[in-house]
Tab-separated table of C-alpha atoms in Angstrom:
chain	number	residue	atom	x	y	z
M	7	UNK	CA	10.139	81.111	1.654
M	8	UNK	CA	12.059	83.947	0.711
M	9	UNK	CA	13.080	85.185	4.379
M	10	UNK	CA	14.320	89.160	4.451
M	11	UNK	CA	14.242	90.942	1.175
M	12	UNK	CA	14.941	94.628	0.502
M	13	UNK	CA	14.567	97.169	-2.633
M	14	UNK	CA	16.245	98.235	-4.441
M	15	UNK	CA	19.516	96.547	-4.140
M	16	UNK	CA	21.681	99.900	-5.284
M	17	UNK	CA	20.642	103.365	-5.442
M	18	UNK	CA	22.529	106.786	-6.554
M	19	UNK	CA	20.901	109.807	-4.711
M	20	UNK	CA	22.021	113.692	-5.177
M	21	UNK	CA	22.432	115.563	-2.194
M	22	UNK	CA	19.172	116.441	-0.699
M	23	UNK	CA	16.762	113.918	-2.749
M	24	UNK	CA	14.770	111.538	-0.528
M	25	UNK	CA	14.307	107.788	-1.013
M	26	UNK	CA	12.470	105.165	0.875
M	27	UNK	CA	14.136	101.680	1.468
M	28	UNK	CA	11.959	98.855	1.606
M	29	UNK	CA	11.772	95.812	4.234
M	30	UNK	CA	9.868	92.882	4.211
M	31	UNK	CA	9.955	89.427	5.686
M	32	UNK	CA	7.933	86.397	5.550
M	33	UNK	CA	8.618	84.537	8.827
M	34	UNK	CA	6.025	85.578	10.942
M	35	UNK	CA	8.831	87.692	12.917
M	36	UNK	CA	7.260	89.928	15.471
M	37	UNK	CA	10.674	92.243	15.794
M	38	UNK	CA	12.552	93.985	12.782
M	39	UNK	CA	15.272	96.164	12.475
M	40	UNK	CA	17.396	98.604	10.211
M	41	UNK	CA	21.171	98.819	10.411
M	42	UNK	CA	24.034	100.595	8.421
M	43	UNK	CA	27.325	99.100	7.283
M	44	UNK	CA	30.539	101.388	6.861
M	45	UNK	CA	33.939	100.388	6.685
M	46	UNK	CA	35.151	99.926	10.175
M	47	UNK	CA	32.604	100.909	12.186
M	48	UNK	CA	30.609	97.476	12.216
M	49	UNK	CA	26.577	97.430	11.867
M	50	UNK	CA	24.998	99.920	13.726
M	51	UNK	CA	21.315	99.953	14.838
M	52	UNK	CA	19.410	103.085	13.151
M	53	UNK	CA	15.915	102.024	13.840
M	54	UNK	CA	14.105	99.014	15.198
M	55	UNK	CA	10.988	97.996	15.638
M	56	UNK	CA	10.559	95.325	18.549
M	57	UNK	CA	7.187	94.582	17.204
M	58	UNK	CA	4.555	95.511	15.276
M	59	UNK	CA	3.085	99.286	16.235
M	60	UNK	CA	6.248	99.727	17.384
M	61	UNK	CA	9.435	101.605	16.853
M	62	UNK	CA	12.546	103.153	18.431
M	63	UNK	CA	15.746	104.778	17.876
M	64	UNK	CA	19.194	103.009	17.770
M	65	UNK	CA	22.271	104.579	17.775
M	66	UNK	CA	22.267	106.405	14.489
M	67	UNK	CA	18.811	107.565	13.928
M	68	UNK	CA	19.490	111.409	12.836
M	69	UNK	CA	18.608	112.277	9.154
M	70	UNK	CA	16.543	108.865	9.414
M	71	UNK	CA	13.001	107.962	9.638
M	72	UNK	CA	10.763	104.529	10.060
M	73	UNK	CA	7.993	103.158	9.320
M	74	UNK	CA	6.169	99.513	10.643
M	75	UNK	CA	3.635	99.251	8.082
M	76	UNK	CA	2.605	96.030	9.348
M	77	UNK	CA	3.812	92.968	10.553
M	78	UNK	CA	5.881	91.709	7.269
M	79	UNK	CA	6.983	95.289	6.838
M	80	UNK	CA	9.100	97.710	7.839
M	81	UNK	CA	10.534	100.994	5.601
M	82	UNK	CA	13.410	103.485	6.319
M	83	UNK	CA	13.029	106.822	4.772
M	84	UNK	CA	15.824	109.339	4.217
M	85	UNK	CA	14.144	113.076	4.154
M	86	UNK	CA	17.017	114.965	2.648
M	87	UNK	CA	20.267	112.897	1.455
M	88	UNK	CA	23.475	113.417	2.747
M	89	UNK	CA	26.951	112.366	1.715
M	90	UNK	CA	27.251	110.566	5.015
M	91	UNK	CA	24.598	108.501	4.696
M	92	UNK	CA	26.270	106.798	2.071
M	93	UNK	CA	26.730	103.124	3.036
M	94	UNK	CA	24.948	99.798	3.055
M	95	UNK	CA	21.740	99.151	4.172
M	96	UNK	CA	20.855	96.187	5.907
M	97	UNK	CA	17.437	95.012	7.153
M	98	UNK	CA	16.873	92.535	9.782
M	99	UNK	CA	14.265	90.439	11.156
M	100	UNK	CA	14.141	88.160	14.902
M	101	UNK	CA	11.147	86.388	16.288
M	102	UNK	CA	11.264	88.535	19.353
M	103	UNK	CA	10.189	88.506	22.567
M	104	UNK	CA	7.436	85.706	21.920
M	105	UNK	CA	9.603	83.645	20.052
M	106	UNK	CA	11.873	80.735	21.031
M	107	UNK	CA	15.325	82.032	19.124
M	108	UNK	CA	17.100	85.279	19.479
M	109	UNK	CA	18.499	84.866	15.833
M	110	UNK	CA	18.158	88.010	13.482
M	111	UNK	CA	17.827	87.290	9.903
M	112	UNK	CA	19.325	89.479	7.335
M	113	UNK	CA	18.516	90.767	3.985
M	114	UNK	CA	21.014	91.439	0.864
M	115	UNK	CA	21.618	95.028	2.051
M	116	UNK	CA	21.185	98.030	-0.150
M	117	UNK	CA	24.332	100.065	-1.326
M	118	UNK	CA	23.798	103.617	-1.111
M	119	UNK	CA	25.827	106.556	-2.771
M	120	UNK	CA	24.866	110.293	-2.400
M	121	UNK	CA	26.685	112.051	-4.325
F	9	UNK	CA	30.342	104.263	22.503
F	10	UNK	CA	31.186	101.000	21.509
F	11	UNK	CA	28.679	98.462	23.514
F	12	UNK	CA	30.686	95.716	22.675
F	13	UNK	CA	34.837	95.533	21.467
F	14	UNK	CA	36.211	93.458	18.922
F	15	UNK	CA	39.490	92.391	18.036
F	16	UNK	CA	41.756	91.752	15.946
F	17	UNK	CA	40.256	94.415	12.765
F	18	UNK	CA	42.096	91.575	10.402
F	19	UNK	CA	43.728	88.321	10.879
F	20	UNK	CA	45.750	86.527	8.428
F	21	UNK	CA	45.614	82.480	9.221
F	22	UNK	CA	47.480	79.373	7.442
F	23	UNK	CA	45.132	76.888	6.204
F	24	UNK	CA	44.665	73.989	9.185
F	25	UNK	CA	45.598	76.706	11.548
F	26	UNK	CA	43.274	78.357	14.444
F	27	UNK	CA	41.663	81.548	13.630
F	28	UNK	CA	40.914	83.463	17.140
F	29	UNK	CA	38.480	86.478	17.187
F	30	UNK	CA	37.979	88.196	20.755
F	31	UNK	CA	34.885	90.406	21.859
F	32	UNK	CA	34.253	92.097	25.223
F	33	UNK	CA	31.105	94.142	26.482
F	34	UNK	CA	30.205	96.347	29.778
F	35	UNK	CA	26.721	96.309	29.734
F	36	UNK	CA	25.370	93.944	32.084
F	37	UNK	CA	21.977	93.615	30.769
F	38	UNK	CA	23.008	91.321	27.687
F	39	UNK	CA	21.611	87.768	27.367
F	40	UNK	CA	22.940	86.757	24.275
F	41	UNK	CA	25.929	86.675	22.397
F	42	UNK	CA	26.011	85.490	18.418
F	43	UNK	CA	28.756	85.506	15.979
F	44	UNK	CA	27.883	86.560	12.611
F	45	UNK	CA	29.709	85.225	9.295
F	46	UNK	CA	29.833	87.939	6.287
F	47	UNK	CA	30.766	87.051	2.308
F	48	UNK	CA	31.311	89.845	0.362
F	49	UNK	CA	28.120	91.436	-1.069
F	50	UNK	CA	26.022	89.191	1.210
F	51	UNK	CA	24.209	89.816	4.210
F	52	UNK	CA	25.285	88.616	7.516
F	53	UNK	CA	24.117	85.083	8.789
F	54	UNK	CA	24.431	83.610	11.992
F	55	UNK	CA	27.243	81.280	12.449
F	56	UNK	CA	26.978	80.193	16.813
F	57	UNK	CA	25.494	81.865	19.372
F	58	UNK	CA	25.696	81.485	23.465
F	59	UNK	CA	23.725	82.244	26.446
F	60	UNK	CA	25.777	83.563	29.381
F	61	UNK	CA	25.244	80.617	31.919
F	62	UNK	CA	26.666	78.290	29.772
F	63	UNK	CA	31.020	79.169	29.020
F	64	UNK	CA	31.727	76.987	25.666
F	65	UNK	CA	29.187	76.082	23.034
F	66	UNK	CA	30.889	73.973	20.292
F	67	UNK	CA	29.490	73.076	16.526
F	68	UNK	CA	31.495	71.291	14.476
F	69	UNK	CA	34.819	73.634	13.604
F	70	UNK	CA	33.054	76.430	15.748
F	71	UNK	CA	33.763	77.132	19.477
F	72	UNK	CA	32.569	79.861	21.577
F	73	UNK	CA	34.256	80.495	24.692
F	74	UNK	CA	31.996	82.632	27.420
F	75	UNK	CA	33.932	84.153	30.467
F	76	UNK	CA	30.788	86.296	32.185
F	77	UNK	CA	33.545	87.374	35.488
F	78	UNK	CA	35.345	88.938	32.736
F	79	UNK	CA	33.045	90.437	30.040
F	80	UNK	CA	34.538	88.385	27.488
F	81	UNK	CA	33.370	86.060	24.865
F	82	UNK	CA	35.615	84.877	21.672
F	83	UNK	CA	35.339	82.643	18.434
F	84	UNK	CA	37.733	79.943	17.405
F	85	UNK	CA	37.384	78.303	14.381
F	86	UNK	CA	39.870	75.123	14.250
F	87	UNK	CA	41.496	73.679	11.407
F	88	UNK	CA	40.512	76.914	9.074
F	89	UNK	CA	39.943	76.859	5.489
F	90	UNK	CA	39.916	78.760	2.433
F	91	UNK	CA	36.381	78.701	2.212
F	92	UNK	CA	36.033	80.251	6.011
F	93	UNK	CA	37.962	83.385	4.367
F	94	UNK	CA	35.161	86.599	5.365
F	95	UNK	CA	33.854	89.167	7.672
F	96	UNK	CA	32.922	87.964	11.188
F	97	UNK	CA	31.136	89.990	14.090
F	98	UNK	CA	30.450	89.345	17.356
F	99	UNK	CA	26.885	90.849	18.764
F	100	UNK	CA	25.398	91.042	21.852
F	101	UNK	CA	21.550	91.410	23.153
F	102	UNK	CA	20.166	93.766	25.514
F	103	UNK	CA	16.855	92.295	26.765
F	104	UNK	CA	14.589	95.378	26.931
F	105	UNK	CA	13.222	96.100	23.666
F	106	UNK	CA	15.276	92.989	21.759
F	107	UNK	CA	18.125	95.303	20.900
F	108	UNK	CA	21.003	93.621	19.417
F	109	UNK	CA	24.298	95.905	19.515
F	110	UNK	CA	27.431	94.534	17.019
F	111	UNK	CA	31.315	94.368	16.820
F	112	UNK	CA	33.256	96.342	14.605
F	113	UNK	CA	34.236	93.230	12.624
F	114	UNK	CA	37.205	91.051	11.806
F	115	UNK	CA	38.412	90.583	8.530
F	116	UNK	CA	39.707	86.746	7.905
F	117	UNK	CA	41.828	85.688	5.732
F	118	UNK	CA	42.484	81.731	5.241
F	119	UNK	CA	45.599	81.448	3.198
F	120	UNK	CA	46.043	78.063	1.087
């Protein structure tokens, strides 16, 4: 049971390159989510995707987009890097609405640089 | 706009002491407040959690305190320890859509 994992775990982009970060979980979790860690700003929500066929913005979504692939899977592409969009990426997974915990589960993150 | 306030950015605690982290929030519409726990290069995991009509949930060194008049909710770990040195963050959830909205964080250090 390997819970939340993400590729790759680091990743050097130049300015305008594109990338696509990749989610999956195997817990059976109907909601998942994609947030971004900088240094005194906490996690904020980009994208989430309550569940599956499903997906909305968060705070941050500009310069971001999401895909629910299916149920164990969820991917955040970035179109055309940015310096600011360096940071660490963290995917998250909760049972959701059908489930009986509100917990979110988190993966290892991926660190980011665009140079 | 911050959804939910945390405080202190850092705290600095002797070991044995009581580490204090406070969190408030405006919107209404939460039902669910966890505190996260964050080693460096890890992802965060859930340390305690608390539903709003219930104003202290305690596990083991771990107490939540819940004041829903006042908006507030706040962490106290007792007797602290080296090994509780790391990021915490409180969270809250908004019910529509399972939207979870996080602190800024608070940096603990346990000192020996």
């Amino acid at each position: 049971n390997a819970g939340v994992t993400q590729t790759p775990k680091f990743q050097v982009l130049k300015t305008g390159q594109s990338m696509t970060l990749q989610c999956a979980q195997d817990m059976n979790h109907n909601s998942m989510y994609w947030y971004r860690q900088d240094p005194g700003m906490g996690l904020r929500l980009i994208y989430y995707s309550a569940s599956e066929g499903t997906t909305d913005k968060g705070e941050v979504p500009n310069g971001y987009n999401v895909s629910r692939l299916n149920k164990r899977e969820f991917s955040l592409r970035l179109e055309s890097a940015a310096p600011s969009q360096t940071s660490v990426y963290f995917c998250a997974s909760s049972a959701g609405l059908a489930g009986a915990t509100y917990e979110q589960y988190f993966g290892p993150g991926t660190r980011l640089t665009v140079t | 706009q911050q959804q939910v306030k945390q405080s202190p950015q850092s705290l600095i605690v002797q070991k044995g002491g009581i580490s204090i982290i406070n969190c408030a929030y405006e919107n209404t519409a939460f039902d669910y407040f966890p505190w996260y726990q964050q080693f460096p290069g890890k992802g965060p995991a859930l340390l305690i959690a608390i539903r709003p009509d219930v104003s202290e949930k305690k596990e083991g060194r771990f107490t939540i305190s819940f004041n829903k008049s006042a908006k507030q909710f706040s962490l106290h770990i007792m007797d602290s320890q080296p090994g509780d040195s790391a990021t915490y963050f409180c969270a809250a959830r908004r019910r529509t859509g399972n939207q979870f909205y996080f602190g800024t964080g608070t940096s603990l250090t346990v000192i020996p």
